[in-house]
Amino acid sequence: MGTPAIELKNITKTFGSIVANKDVCLTVNKGEILSILGENGSGKTTLMNMISGIYYPDHGHIYIDGNEVLIRSPKDAFKYKIGMIHQHFKLVDVFSATENIILGLKDEGKFSLKESEKKIREITSKYGFDLDPSKKIHEMSVSEKQTVEIIKVLYRGADILILDEPTAVLTPQETRKLFAVLRNMRDSGKAIIIITHKLHEVLSLSDRVSVLRKGQYIGTVNTAETNESELTEMMVGKKIELNIERTKVENTPDRLEIKNISCINREGVTLLNNVTFTAKAGEILGIAGIAGSGQRELLESIAGLQKLNGGEILYHDPQTGYTENLRDKSPVKIKELGVRLSFVPEDRLGMGLVGNMDIIDNMLLRNYRKGKSAFLERKKPKDLANKIIEELEVVTPSAKTPVRRLSGGNVQKVLVGREIAASPTVLMVAYPVRGLDINSSYLIYNLLNKQKESGVAVIFVGEDLDVLLELCDRIMVINSGKITGIVDANEATKEDIGLLMTKNDGGESDE
Amino acid sequence: MSNSATKKREPLFHIIKRPAIPMWQSLLIRAGAILAALIVAGVITYFFTGLNPISVYTTMIEGAIGTEKRIWNLLQGIALLLCVSLAVTPAFKMKFWNIGAEGQALMGGLASALCMILLSDKLSGGMLMLVMIVTSIVLGAVWALLPAIFKAKWNTNETLFTLMMNYIAMQIVSYFSYKYSVPKGSGSIGIINSSSKLGWFPSILDQKYLLNIIIVTVLTVLLYVYLKHSKHGYEISVVGESENTAKYIGINVKKVIIRTMLLSGAICGIAGLLMVAGTDHTIATGTVGGRGFTAIMVSWLAKFNPIMMFLTSFLIVFLEKGAIAISSEFDLNSSFSDIITGIIIFFIIGSEFFINYSIKFRESEKEGKNK
C-alpha cells in the first residue's frame, strides 16, 4: 500500500448531547480512493468538515504526511492541501468559471485572468475534465458547476480531495465521466475521499471503504474483498429490540390506491417514477429510503401539493363506498370531497405550523374556513389546544405561546395532535420523531398505533430502520423515486431493506 | 454550518436572542430609550446652540399641544398619517412590501380633486361626495392592484414596482395641476370651490377636522378587527409567515395577494380623499407629503397592530409639530428640529434591538456555541 496522506486518530465531536463522531480512526493513502459509507446522520459529513476546517474536533489527532496538524479553519485546510467539494455549490452565478476559481486567492505577482485561464486549461487537460473556463456559472449544468468546484480546489494545489455525495445530483452519464476523472486524479497520486451511500458506486470506484454507523467507526475493508451484503450489514448493523407495541388489525380494506404516479420537476429530473402501492385501513405502511429519494414528493402528491405527470391516486371512501381520484386536486378540493386526509410534513415549522402564531391559531389552520361567517371562531380551537396540551403533555406556558418558542418535541406533539384531532381516514407522517427524545418518540409511536387500531390508514416515512421494522406492518422502500420493494415488516431484516434502499436496479450508472 | 466554530478565542461579547420578555419589561426598555434620547438630544442642543434644553423641550410640548387649536391640528395630523399607515399594514403583514402608499394616496386625492373640479356644477352636493368617495377608493385600489397582479402572476419585485408607481402618480398629478391651474399657467390648482365649498367635508361641532378624525378612528377599529378576527386577516398572517404553510392548508396565495393589495390601495384612496376633501381642498404633487413613507415606520414600530399604531403615529406627529415650534421660537433653522426628531426616533427604533436581544459579555468559563 502507498504512504498515508492523512491519518485520523480517535476523532470525537459532540454537539450538545449528540455525539456526531466517536473515536473515529481513518487513513487515506496517496494514490487511493477511499469511500466513506454510512446512513443519514451517521456522521460522515461532520467528519469531513473537521478535516476541511469547518468544525474543530473535541478530541483526537490528525496527521498529514506523518506530522500532527491542527486544522482550525478552511484556510488551514488549504495550507495542508486539503480541498472539499460540498454537496451544495458555493459559486457566484454571474461570474465565469475562471473568475470563480481564482476568487479569494491572494495573487502573488500580477493579476491576470489569461494566465489563470491557461493554468485552468492545463488542469482540465491533465485529468480529462470537460469545461470551458470562460463560461458563466448561470449558463452551466449541475455537472459543470461541480467540475468548477473540483478545479477550484485543484487550482489551489489540493492533494487530498473530499467529495460530499458527488453523484447525488448527477445523471448516470455524468457520474461515469466524474469517475473517470477521479481515477485519473488517483493515478497521479492524489488522495481522494468520497462520501456516499450508494453501494454500487463504492464497489466500482473506490479502493477501500470505511463504514460509519451512528457516529461510530465500524471498520475499513478493501473493496476487492467485500460485497454488497457485507457492506450493508456493516452500515445498518444488527437489529435492536425497541419493544414498540404492534397490534394486528383484522379487517384491513384498501383505503388509498396509488397507481403508476410519476413526477418530473422543472429541470427534467424524475422525482417519482411509476410509483404503485396500496395503503390499507388499520395498517401502518412504512416508507424507507435514503433522504431525498422522493418521499417528500410522494406524500405531497397525495396531499394535493405536487403536480403529477401521470398516474392515479384513488381513495376508497369508507362511508359512501365511492372511489375518488385525488390526482391534481387542491387540498381544499380534497377536503370538500369528504376525504379526511391528515398530513404531518417533514418541515414542521415551515409547513405544518406557523411558528409565530400561538397554539390556538395553529389549531385554526386546518379548519378556519368552517362556517359562513367572515369572522374566525376561536372557541373550539381553544378547547382543542387545551385538550392537546393536557393529553399529550405539551410543555408550554400557555395555549397562547407562539409555537416557535416550544421545544422540538412539543412542536411535534402540537402538530400531530392537530392532525389526529381531525379524525382522519388517512394519516401521513414524515419523520415524526426526528429530533425528539425517547419519551416523546414513544408517545408518537403510541398515537400512531392507536390511529391504526381505530382503522386509519397510516403512512409513515421514517429513517430509523429499527423503528420501521417494529412499528410498521409493511415497509415500502423507495430508491431514486422508484419503489424497489414492499416487504412484510414481521419477516424482513435490516439487511433486506438496506439493500433495497441502496441497490441500483437500472445498472446504467455503473461502468 | 457555523464557520467560526473553530475559533479559539471567544469574542468580547455575544448577542443572544431573548426569549419573550414580559410586557412591563419591554415598556421599561422603551421608556428608558426615550429618556436616553431626550438626554442625548439635550446635550447636543446645549453644545450647539447654548440653549437650555428644558426650555427647548417645553417649547416643543407647547408647540404640539399648547392650545386647543394645536391639539386639533395634532389630532388631524395623526389622523392623516394613521390612515396611510393603516393602508400599508395589511400588505406588510403579508410581507408584501408596498412602498407605493404615497402614489396610491395621491391618486385617491387626484380622483377627489378632479370630481370637485369637473362635476361640481353637474351633481348635487350629496351625489358629488358619493362619486368622490367611490372614485378615490377605486383609483387608489387600481394603483395597488397593478403591482399585485404582476407579483401574483410573474413574481415581480413589488418594492421596485410600487416605488415606480409613485413617480407615475406624481407626473399625472403634475399634468393636471397645469391643465386646471388657477390662474392659467401658474402650475398650481389653488383652493377648489373656495366659495361654494362643494365637495368639502363639513365641519362637525365647528371643527373642520373632526370628520377626518372620526373616519380614521372607525377605520382603525375596523382594520384591527379585520386583521385579528376575520378569516381574511388570518389568511394574510399565514401567507406572510410562510407561503409553504399557506399552500399546505390550501390557501390560494395569489388570490390573497391581490385581495389584500386591493384593500391596501383602497384605504390609501380614502387617505387621499381625506387630504383633498377634508384638508387641503386642492391637489399638488406634495399633497401626501411623504406620509406614504413615514407610514411604513409607523406600521413597523407598532408591529402591525392598528391600535398601537395610534401611539406610534402620535409620537411622530408630536415630534414633528414640536420641532417646528422650536425652530421658529428659537430662530433655529428647520434642520435642527430634524436632528432632534432623528435622535429620538433612532433611540426608539434602537430599543427594539434590546427588547429582542440581550448582550452577554465574555466570561472566564468557555460557553457552548449557539448560533
CSV table of C-alpha atoms in Angstrom, one decimal, chain A residues 23-417:
chain,number,residue,atom,x,y,z
A,23,ASP,CA,-13.3,7.7,18.3
A,24,VAL,CA,-13.1,7.6,14.5
A,25,CYS,CA,-9.9,6.4,13.0
A,26,LEU,CA,-9.2,6.7,9.3
A,27,THR,CA,-6.2,6.5,7.0
A,28,VAL,CA,-6.2,7.6,3.4
A,29,ASN,CA,-3.1,6.8,1.3
A,30,LYS,CA,-1.7,8.7,-1.6
A,31,GLY,CA,-3.0,7.5,-4.9
A,32,GLU,CA,-6.1,5.9,-3.4
A,33,ILE,CA,-9.8,6.5,-3.4
A,34,LEU,CA,-11.5,5.8,-0.1
A,35,SER,CA,-15.2,5.7,0.3
A,36,ILE,CA,-16.9,6.7,3.5
A,37,LEU,CA,-20.2,4.8,3.7
A,38,GLY,CA,-23.0,5.3,6.2
A,39,GLU,CA,-26.7,6.1,6.5
A,40,ASN,CA,-28.1,9.5,7.0
A,41,GLY,CA,-26.9,11.0,10.3
A,42,SER,CA,-24.1,8.5,10.7
A,43,GLY,CA,-21.6,11.4,10.9
A,44,LYS,CA,-19.9,11.3,7.6
A,45,THR,CA,-20.2,14.9,6.7
A,46,THR,CA,-19.3,16.0,10.3
A,47,LEU,CA,-16.1,14.0,10.0
A,48,MET,CA,-15.2,15.6,6.7
A,49,ASN,CA,-16.0,19.0,8.0
A,50,MET,CA,-13.4,18.5,10.6
A,51,ILE,CA,-10.8,17.7,8.0
A,52,SER,CA,-11.6,20.7,6.0
A,53,GLY,CA,-11.5,23.1,8.9
A,54,ILE,CA,-15.2,23.9,9.3
A,55,TYR,CA,-15.5,22.1,12.6
A,56,TYR,CA,-12.8,21.5,15.2
A,57,PRO,CA,-12.7,18.1,16.9
A,58,ASP,CA,-13.3,17.8,20.6
A,59,HIS,CA,-10.7,15.1,20.9
A,60,GLY,CA,-8.3,13.2,18.7
A,61,HIS,CA,-5.4,13.9,16.4
A,62,ILE,CA,-5.0,14.5,12.7
A,63,TYR,CA,-1.7,13.6,10.9
A,64,ILE,CA,-0.7,14.8,7.5
A,65,ASP,CA,2.3,13.1,5.9
A,66,GLY,CA,3.1,11.8,9.3
A,67,ASN,CA,3.1,15.1,11.1
A,68,GLU,CA,0.4,16.1,13.6
A,69,VAL,CA,-1.5,19.1,12.5
A,70,LEU,CA,-4.2,21.4,13.8
A,71,ILE,CA,-6.8,22.4,11.3
A,72,ARG,CA,-8.7,25.4,12.8
A,73,SER,CA,-10.2,26.9,9.7
A,74,PRO,CA,-10.7,26.3,6.0
A,75,LYS,CA,-7.6,28.4,5.4
A,76,ASP,CA,-5.5,25.9,7.5
A,77,ALA,CA,-7.0,23.1,5.4
A,78,PHE,CA,-5.8,24.8,2.2
A,79,LYS,CA,-2.4,25.1,3.8
A,80,TYR,CA,-2.3,21.3,4.2
A,81,LYS,CA,-3.5,20.9,0.6
A,82,ILE,CA,-6.9,19.6,1.6
A,83,GLY,CA,-9.9,20.6,-0.6
A,84,MET,CA,-13.5,19.8,0.0
A,85,ILE,CA,-16.2,19.8,-2.6
A,86,HIS,CA,-19.5,20.3,-0.9
A,87,GLN,CA,-22.9,18.9,-1.8
A,88,HIS,CA,-24.2,22.4,-2.3
A,89,PHE,CA,-22.1,24.5,-4.6
A,90,LYS,CA,-20.7,27.8,-3.4
A,91,LEU,CA,-20.3,29.7,-6.7
A,92,VAL,CA,-21.1,33.2,-7.9
A,93,ASP,CA,-23.7,32.9,-10.6
A,94,VAL,CA,-22.8,35.9,-12.7
A,95,PHE,CA,-19.1,35.1,-12.8
A,96,SER,CA,-17.3,32.9,-15.2
A,97,ALA,CA,-15.7,29.6,-14.2
A,98,THR,CA,-12.2,31.2,-14.1
A,99,GLU,CA,-13.4,34.1,-12.0
A,100,ASN,CA,-15.0,31.7,-9.6
A,101,ILE,CA,-11.9,29.6,-9.4
A,102,ILE,CA,-9.5,32.4,-8.6
A,103,LEU,CA,-11.9,34.2,-6.4
A,104,GLY,CA,-10.5,34.9,-2.9
A,105,LEU,CA,-6.9,33.9,-3.8
A,106,LYS,CA,-4.3,36.3,-2.8
A,107,ASP,CA,-2.5,36.7,-6.0
A,108,GLU,CA,1.3,36.8,-5.9
A,109,GLY,CA,2.5,38.9,-8.7
A,110,LYS,CA,0.4,40.3,-11.4
A,111,PHE,CA,-3.3,39.6,-11.6
A,112,SER,CA,-4.1,38.1,-15.0
A,113,LEU,CA,-7.3,36.3,-16.0
A,114,LYS,CA,-5.5,35.0,-19.1
A,115,GLU,CA,-2.7,33.4,-17.0
A,116,SER,CA,-5.2,31.8,-14.7
A,117,GLU,CA,-7.3,30.5,-17.6
A,118,LYS,CA,-4.2,28.9,-19.1
A,119,LYS,CA,-3.5,27.2,-15.8
A,120,ILE,CA,-7.1,26.0,-15.6
A,121,ARG,CA,-6.8,24.6,-19.1
A,122,GLU,CA,-3.7,22.7,-18.0
A,123,ILE,CA,-5.6,21.1,-15.2
A,124,THR,CA,-8.6,20.2,-17.3
A,125,SER,CA,-6.5,18.5,-19.9
A,126,LYS,CA,-4.3,16.8,-17.4
A,127,TYR,CA,-7.2,15.0,-15.7
A,128,GLY,CA,-9.7,14.9,-18.6
A,129,PHE,CA,-12.3,17.5,-17.4
A,130,ASP,CA,-14.7,18.9,-19.8
A,131,LEU,CA,-15.0,22.6,-19.1
A,132,ASP,CA,-15.0,26.0,-20.9
A,133,PRO,CA,-13.3,28.3,-18.4
A,134,SER,CA,-14.9,31.4,-19.7
A,135,LYS,CA,-18.5,30.1,-19.4
A,136,LYS,CA,-20.7,31.9,-16.8
A,137,ILE,CA,-21.9,29.8,-13.9
A,138,HIS,CA,-25.6,30.5,-14.5
A,139,GLU,CA,-25.2,29.0,-18.0
A,140,MET,CA,-23.8,25.8,-16.6
A,141,SER,CA,-25.4,22.4,-15.9
A,142,VAL,CA,-25.1,20.9,-12.4
A,143,SER,CA,-22.3,18.7,-13.5
A,144,GLU,CA,-20.3,21.6,-15.0
A,145,LYS,CA,-20.7,23.5,-11.8
A,146,GLN,CA,-19.4,20.6,-9.9
A,147,THR,CA,-16.4,20.5,-12.2
A,148,VAL,CA,-15.7,24.1,-11.4
A,149,GLU,CA,-15.8,23.3,-7.7
A,150,ILE,CA,-13.3,20.4,-8.2
A,151,ILE,CA,-11.0,22.5,-10.3
A,152,LYS,CA,-11.2,25.2,-7.7
A,153,VAL,CA,-9.6,23.0,-5.1
A,154,LEU,CA,-7.1,21.6,-7.6
A,155,TYR,CA,-6.1,25.1,-8.6
A,156,ARG,CA,-5.3,25.8,-5.0
A,157,GLY,CA,-3.0,22.8,-5.1
A,158,ALA,CA,-5.0,20.3,-3.1
A,159,ASP,CA,-3.5,16.8,-2.8
A,160,ILE,CA,-6.3,15.5,-0.6
A,161,LEU,CA,-9.8,15.9,-2.1
A,162,ILE,CA,-13.0,15.3,-0.3
A,163,LEU,CA,-16.3,14.9,-2.2
A,164,ASP,CA,-19.5,15.0,-0.3
A,165,GLU,CA,-22.1,12.9,-2.2
A,166,PRO,CA,-20.8,14.0,-5.5
A,167,THR,CA,-23.2,11.8,-7.6
A,168,ALA,CA,-26.4,12.8,-5.8
A,169,VAL,CA,-27.1,15.5,-8.4
A,170,LEU,CA,-25.6,13.8,-11.5
A,171,THR,CA,-27.1,11.8,-14.3
A,172,PRO,CA,-25.6,8.3,-14.9
A,173,GLN,CA,-23.6,9.6,-17.9
A,174,GLU,CA,-22.2,12.5,-15.9
A,175,THR,CA,-21.4,10.1,-13.0
A,176,ARG,CA,-19.4,8.0,-15.4
A,177,LYS,CA,-17.4,11.0,-16.5
A,178,LEU,CA,-16.8,12.1,-13.0
A,179,PHE,CA,-15.5,8.7,-12.0
A,180,ALA,CA,-13.1,8.6,-14.9
A,181,VAL,CA,-11.7,12.0,-13.8
A,182,LEU,CA,-11.4,10.8,-10.2
A,183,ARG,CA,-9.5,7.7,-11.4
A,184,ASN,CA,-7.1,9.9,-13.3
A,185,MET,CA,-6.5,12.0,-10.3
A,186,ARG,CA,-5.9,8.9,-8.2
A,187,ASP,CA,-3.4,7.7,-10.7
A,188,SER,CA,-1.5,10.9,-10.5
A,189,GLY,CA,-1.0,10.4,-6.8
A,190,LYS,CA,-3.9,12.4,-5.2
A,191,ALA,CA,-5.7,11.0,-2.1
A,192,ILE,CA,-9.5,11.1,-2.7
A,193,ILE,CA,-12.3,10.6,-0.1
A,194,ILE,CA,-15.8,10.3,-1.3
A,195,ILE,CA,-18.8,10.3,0.9
A,196,THR,CA,-21.7,8.2,-0.4
A,197,HIS,CA,-24.4,5.8,0.5
A,198,LYS,CA,-24.6,4.2,-3.0
A,199,LEU,CA,-23.2,0.8,-2.7
A,200,HIS,CA,-22.6,0.2,-6.4
A,201,GLU,CA,-20.5,3.3,-6.6
A,202,VAL,CA,-18.5,2.3,-3.7
A,203,LEU,CA,-17.7,-1.0,-5.3
A,204,SER,CA,-17.0,0.3,-8.7
A,205,LEU,CA,-14.9,3.3,-7.8
A,206,SER,CA,-13.0,3.0,-4.5
A,207,ASP,CA,-10.0,1.0,-3.4
A,208,ARG,CA,-11.1,0.8,0.2
A,209,VAL,CA,-14.3,1.5,2.2
A,210,SER,CA,-14.7,2.9,5.7
A,211,VAL,CA,-18.0,2.5,7.3
A,212,LEU,CA,-19.6,4.7,9.9
A,213,ARG,CA,-22.8,4.0,11.8
A,214,LYS,CA,-24.5,6.4,14.2
A,215,GLY,CA,-21.2,8.3,14.7
A,216,GLN,CA,-19.2,5.1,15.4
A,217,TYR,CA,-16.4,3.9,13.3
A,218,ILE,CA,-17.3,0.4,12.3
A,219,GLY,CA,-14.3,-0.6,10.1
A,220,THR,CA,-12.4,-0.4,6.9
A,221,VAL,CA,-12.4,-3.1,4.2
A,222,ASN,CA,-10.7,-3.5,0.8
A,223,THR,CA,-13.2,-3.1,-1.9
A,224,ALA,CA,-11.8,-6.1,-3.8
A,225,GLU,CA,-12.5,-8.3,-0.8
A,226,THR,CA,-16.0,-7.3,0.0
A,227,ASN,CA,-19.6,-7.4,-1.4
A,228,GLU,CA,-22.9,-5.6,-1.1
A,229,SER,CA,-24.3,-7.6,1.7
A,230,GLU,CA,-21.3,-7.4,3.9
A,231,LEU,CA,-21.2,-3.6,3.4
A,232,THR,CA,-24.9,-3.3,4.1
A,233,GLU,CA,-24.6,-5.3,7.3
A,234,MET,CA,-21.7,-3.0,8.4
A,235,MET,CA,-23.8,0.0,7.6
A,236,VAL,CA,-27.1,-0.9,9.2
A,237,GLY,CA,-25.9,-3.1,12.0
A,238,LYS,CA,-27.7,-5.8,13.9
A,239,LYS,CA,-31.4,-5.5,14.8
A,240,ILE,CA,-32.1,-3.7,18.1
A,241,GLU,CA,-35.2,-4.6,20.1
A,242,LEU,CA,-37.2,-1.5,20.8
A,243,ASN,CA,-40.4,-3.0,22.2
A,244,ILE,CA,-42.8,-0.9,20.3
A,245,GLU,CA,-46.2,-2.5,20.5
A,246,ARG,CA,-47.6,-3.8,17.3
A,247,THR,CA,-51.2,-5.0,17.2
A,248,LYS,CA,-52.7,-6.8,14.3
A,249,VAL,CA,-55.9,-5.4,12.9
A,250,GLU,CA,-58.2,-8.0,11.4
A,251,ASN,CA,-60.2,-6.0,8.9
A,252,THR,CA,-57.9,-4.1,6.6
A,253,PRO,CA,-59.7,-2.8,3.5
A,254,ASP,CA,-57.8,-0.9,0.8
A,255,ARG,CA,-58.1,2.8,1.5
A,256,LEU,CA,-55.7,4.5,-0.8
A,257,GLU,CA,-54.6,3.1,-4.1
A,258,ILE,CA,-51.7,4.8,-5.8
A,259,LYS,CA,-51.3,3.7,-9.5
A,260,ASN,CA,-48.3,4.5,-11.6
A,261,ILE,CA,-47.7,8.0,-10.5
A,262,SER,CA,-44.8,9.9,-12.0
A,263,CYS,CA,-43.5,13.3,-11.3
A,264,ILE,CA,-40.8,15.2,-13.2
A,265,ASN,CA,-39.6,18.6,-11.9
A,266,ARG,CA,-38.9,21.7,-14.0
A,267,GLU,CA,-35.2,20.7,-14.5
A,268,GLY,CA,-36.4,17.5,-16.1
A,269,VAL,CA,-35.3,15.3,-13.1
A,270,THR,CA,-37.6,12.4,-12.4
A,271,LEU,CA,-38.7,12.6,-8.8
A,272,LEU,CA,-41.2,9.9,-8.8
A,273,ASN,CA,-41.0,7.1,-11.3
A,274,ASN,CA,-44.1,5.0,-11.9
A,275,VAL,CA,-45.0,4.5,-8.2
A,276,THR,CA,-47.7,2.0,-7.4
A,277,PHE,CA,-48.8,0.8,-4.0
A,278,THR,CA,-51.9,0.5,-1.8
A,279,ALA,CA,-52.3,1.8,1.8
A,280,LYS,CA,-54.8,-0.2,3.8
A,281,ALA,CA,-57.0,0.9,6.7
A,282,GLY,CA,-55.8,-0.4,10.0
A,283,GLU,CA,-52.3,-0.7,8.9
A,284,ILE,CA,-49.1,1.3,9.2
A,285,LEU,CA,-47.3,1.4,5.9
A,286,GLY,CA,-43.7,2.3,6.4
A,287,ILE,CA,-41.7,4.1,3.7
A,288,ALA,CA,-37.9,3.6,3.9
A,289,GLY,CA,-35.3,5.2,1.7
A,290,ILE,CA,-32.2,7.4,1.6
A,291,ALA,CA,-33.2,11.0,2.3
A,292,GLY,CA,-34.3,12.8,-0.9
A,293,SER,CA,-35.4,9.6,-2.8
A,294,GLY,CA,-38.8,11.0,-3.4
A,295,GLN,CA,-40.5,10.5,-0.1
A,296,ARG,CA,-41.5,14.2,0.2
A,297,GLU,CA,-42.8,14.4,-3.3
A,298,LEU,CA,-44.8,11.2,-2.8
A,299,LEU,CA,-46.6,12.5,0.3
A,300,GLU,CA,-47.1,15.9,-1.2
A,301,SER,CA,-48.7,14.5,-4.3
A,302,ILE,CA,-51.2,12.6,-2.2
A,303,ALA,CA,-51.9,15.7,-0.2
A,304,GLY,CA,-52.6,17.7,-3.4
A,305,LEU,CA,-49.5,19.8,-3.3
A,306,GLN,CA,-47.5,18.3,-6.1
A,307,LYS,CA,-48.4,18.3,-9.7
A,308,LEU,CA,-48.0,14.9,-11.3
A,309,ASN,CA,-47.1,13.9,-14.8
A,310,GLY,CA,-49.0,10.6,-14.8
A,311,GLY,CA,-50.9,8.1,-12.8
A,312,GLU,CA,-53.9,8.0,-10.4
A,313,ILE,CA,-54.5,8.4,-6.7
A,314,LEU,CA,-57.6,6.5,-5.8
A,315,TYR,CA,-59.4,7.0,-2.5
A,316,HIS,CA,-61.9,4.4,-1.4
A,317,ASP,CA,-64.4,6.3,0.9
A,318,PRO,CA,-65.3,4.0,3.9
A,319,GLN,CA,-68.7,5.8,4.4
A,320,THR,CA,-70.1,6.2,0.9
A,321,GLY,CA,-68.2,3.3,-0.7
A,322,TYR,CA,-67.4,5.6,-3.6
A,323,THR,CA,-63.9,5.9,-5.2
A,324,GLU,CA,-62.5,9.3,-5.9
A,325,ASN,CA,-59.5,10.2,-7.9
A,326,LEU,CA,-57.5,12.7,-6.0
A,327,ARG,CA,-54.9,13.4,-8.6
A,328,ASP,CA,-54.2,17.1,-9.3
A,329,LYS,CA,-56.9,18.2,-6.8
A,330,SER,CA,-56.1,21.0,-4.4
A,331,PRO,CA,-56.1,20.4,-0.7
A,332,VAL,CA,-59.3,22.3,-0.3
A,333,LYS,CA,-61.0,20.3,-3.1
A,334,ILE,CA,-59.9,17.1,-1.5
A,335,LYS,CA,-61.4,18.2,1.8
A,336,GLU,CA,-64.6,19.1,0.1
A,337,LEU,CA,-64.9,15.6,-1.3
A,338,GLY,CA,-65.1,14.4,2.3
A,339,VAL,CA,-61.7,12.8,2.2
A,340,ARG,CA,-60.3,13.0,5.7
A,341,LEU,CA,-56.6,13.2,4.9
A,342,SER,CA,-54.2,14.3,7.6
A,343,PHE,CA,-50.6,15.1,6.9
A,344,VAL,CA,-47.7,15.8,9.2
A,345,PRO,CA,-45.0,17.2,6.9
A,346,GLU,CA,-41.3,16.9,7.5
A,347,ASP,CA,-40.9,20.7,7.8
A,348,ARG,CA,-42.9,21.3,11.0
A,349,LEU,CA,-42.5,25.0,11.5
A,350,GLY,CA,-42.1,25.9,7.8
A,351,MET,CA,-45.1,24.0,6.6
A,352,GLY,CA,-47.2,22.2,9.2
A,353,LEU,CA,-47.4,25.1,11.7
A,354,VAL,CA,-46.8,28.8,11.7
A,355,GLY,CA,-44.0,29.5,14.2
A,356,ASN,CA,-45.1,33.0,15.2
A,357,MET,CA,-48.7,32.0,15.9
A,358,ASP,CA,-49.8,30.7,19.2
A,359,ILE,CA,-51.1,27.1,19.7
A,360,ILE,CA,-54.7,28.2,19.3
A,361,ASP,CA,-54.2,29.9,16.0
A,362,ASN,CA,-52.2,26.9,14.8
A,363,MET,CA,-55.2,24.7,15.6
A,364,LEU,CA,-57.2,27.0,13.4
A,365,LEU,CA,-55.1,26.3,10.4
A,366,ARG,CA,-56.9,23.2,9.3
A,367,ASN,CA,-60.5,24.4,9.7
A,368,TYR,CA,-60.6,28.2,9.9
A,369,ARG,CA,-62.8,28.2,6.8
A,370,LYS,CA,-65.6,26.4,8.6
A,371,GLY,CA,-68.9,28.2,8.6
A,372,LYS,CA,-70.3,31.1,6.5
A,373,SER,CA,-69.3,33.9,8.8
A,374,ALA,CA,-66.5,36.2,7.7
A,375,PHE,CA,-65.0,36.0,11.2
A,376,LEU,CA,-63.0,33.4,13.0
A,377,GLU,CA,-64.4,31.2,15.6
A,378,ARG,CA,-61.7,30.6,18.2
A,379,LYS,CA,-63.7,28.8,20.9
A,380,LYS,CA,-63.3,25.3,19.6
A,381,PRO,CA,-59.7,25.7,18.6
A,382,LYS,CA,-59.0,26.9,22.1
A,383,ASP,CA,-60.6,23.9,23.6
A,384,LEU,CA,-58.7,21.7,21.2
A,385,ALA,CA,-55.4,23.4,22.1
A,386,ASN,CA,-56.0,22.9,25.8
A,387,LYS,CA,-57.0,19.3,25.2
A,388,ILE,CA,-53.9,18.6,23.2
A,389,ILE,CA,-51.7,20.3,25.8
A,390,GLU,CA,-53.2,18.2,28.5
A,391,GLU,CA,-53.5,14.8,26.8
A,392,LEU,CA,-50.1,14.9,25.0
A,393,GLU,CA,-48.4,16.7,27.9
A,394,VAL,CA,-47.2,19.6,25.8
A,395,VAL,CA,-44.8,21.6,27.9
A,396,THR,CA,-45.8,25.3,27.3
A,397,PRO,CA,-46.5,28.3,29.4
A,398,SER,CA,-50.0,28.5,27.9
A,399,ALA,CA,-52.1,28.0,24.8
A,400,LYS,CA,-51.2,31.5,23.8
A,401,THR,CA,-47.5,30.8,23.4
A,402,PRO,CA,-46.1,31.1,19.9
A,403,VAL,CA,-45.2,27.6,18.8
A,404,ARG,CA,-41.7,28.6,17.8
A,405,ARG,CA,-40.9,29.0,21.4
A,406,LEU,CA,-41.6,25.4,22.2
A,407,SER,CA,-39.0,22.7,22.0
A,408,GLY,CA,-38.9,20.3,19.0
A,409,GLY,CA,-40.8,17.5,20.7
A,410,ASN,CA,-43.6,19.8,21.9
A,411,VAL,CA,-43.9,21.4,18.5
A,412,GLN,CA,-44.3,17.9,17.1
A,413,LYS,CA,-46.9,17.0,19.7
A,414,VAL,CA,-48.9,20.1,18.7
A,415,LEU,CA,-48.8,19.2,15.0
A,416,VAL,CA,-49.5,15.5,15.4
A,417,GLY,CA,-52.2,16.3,17.9
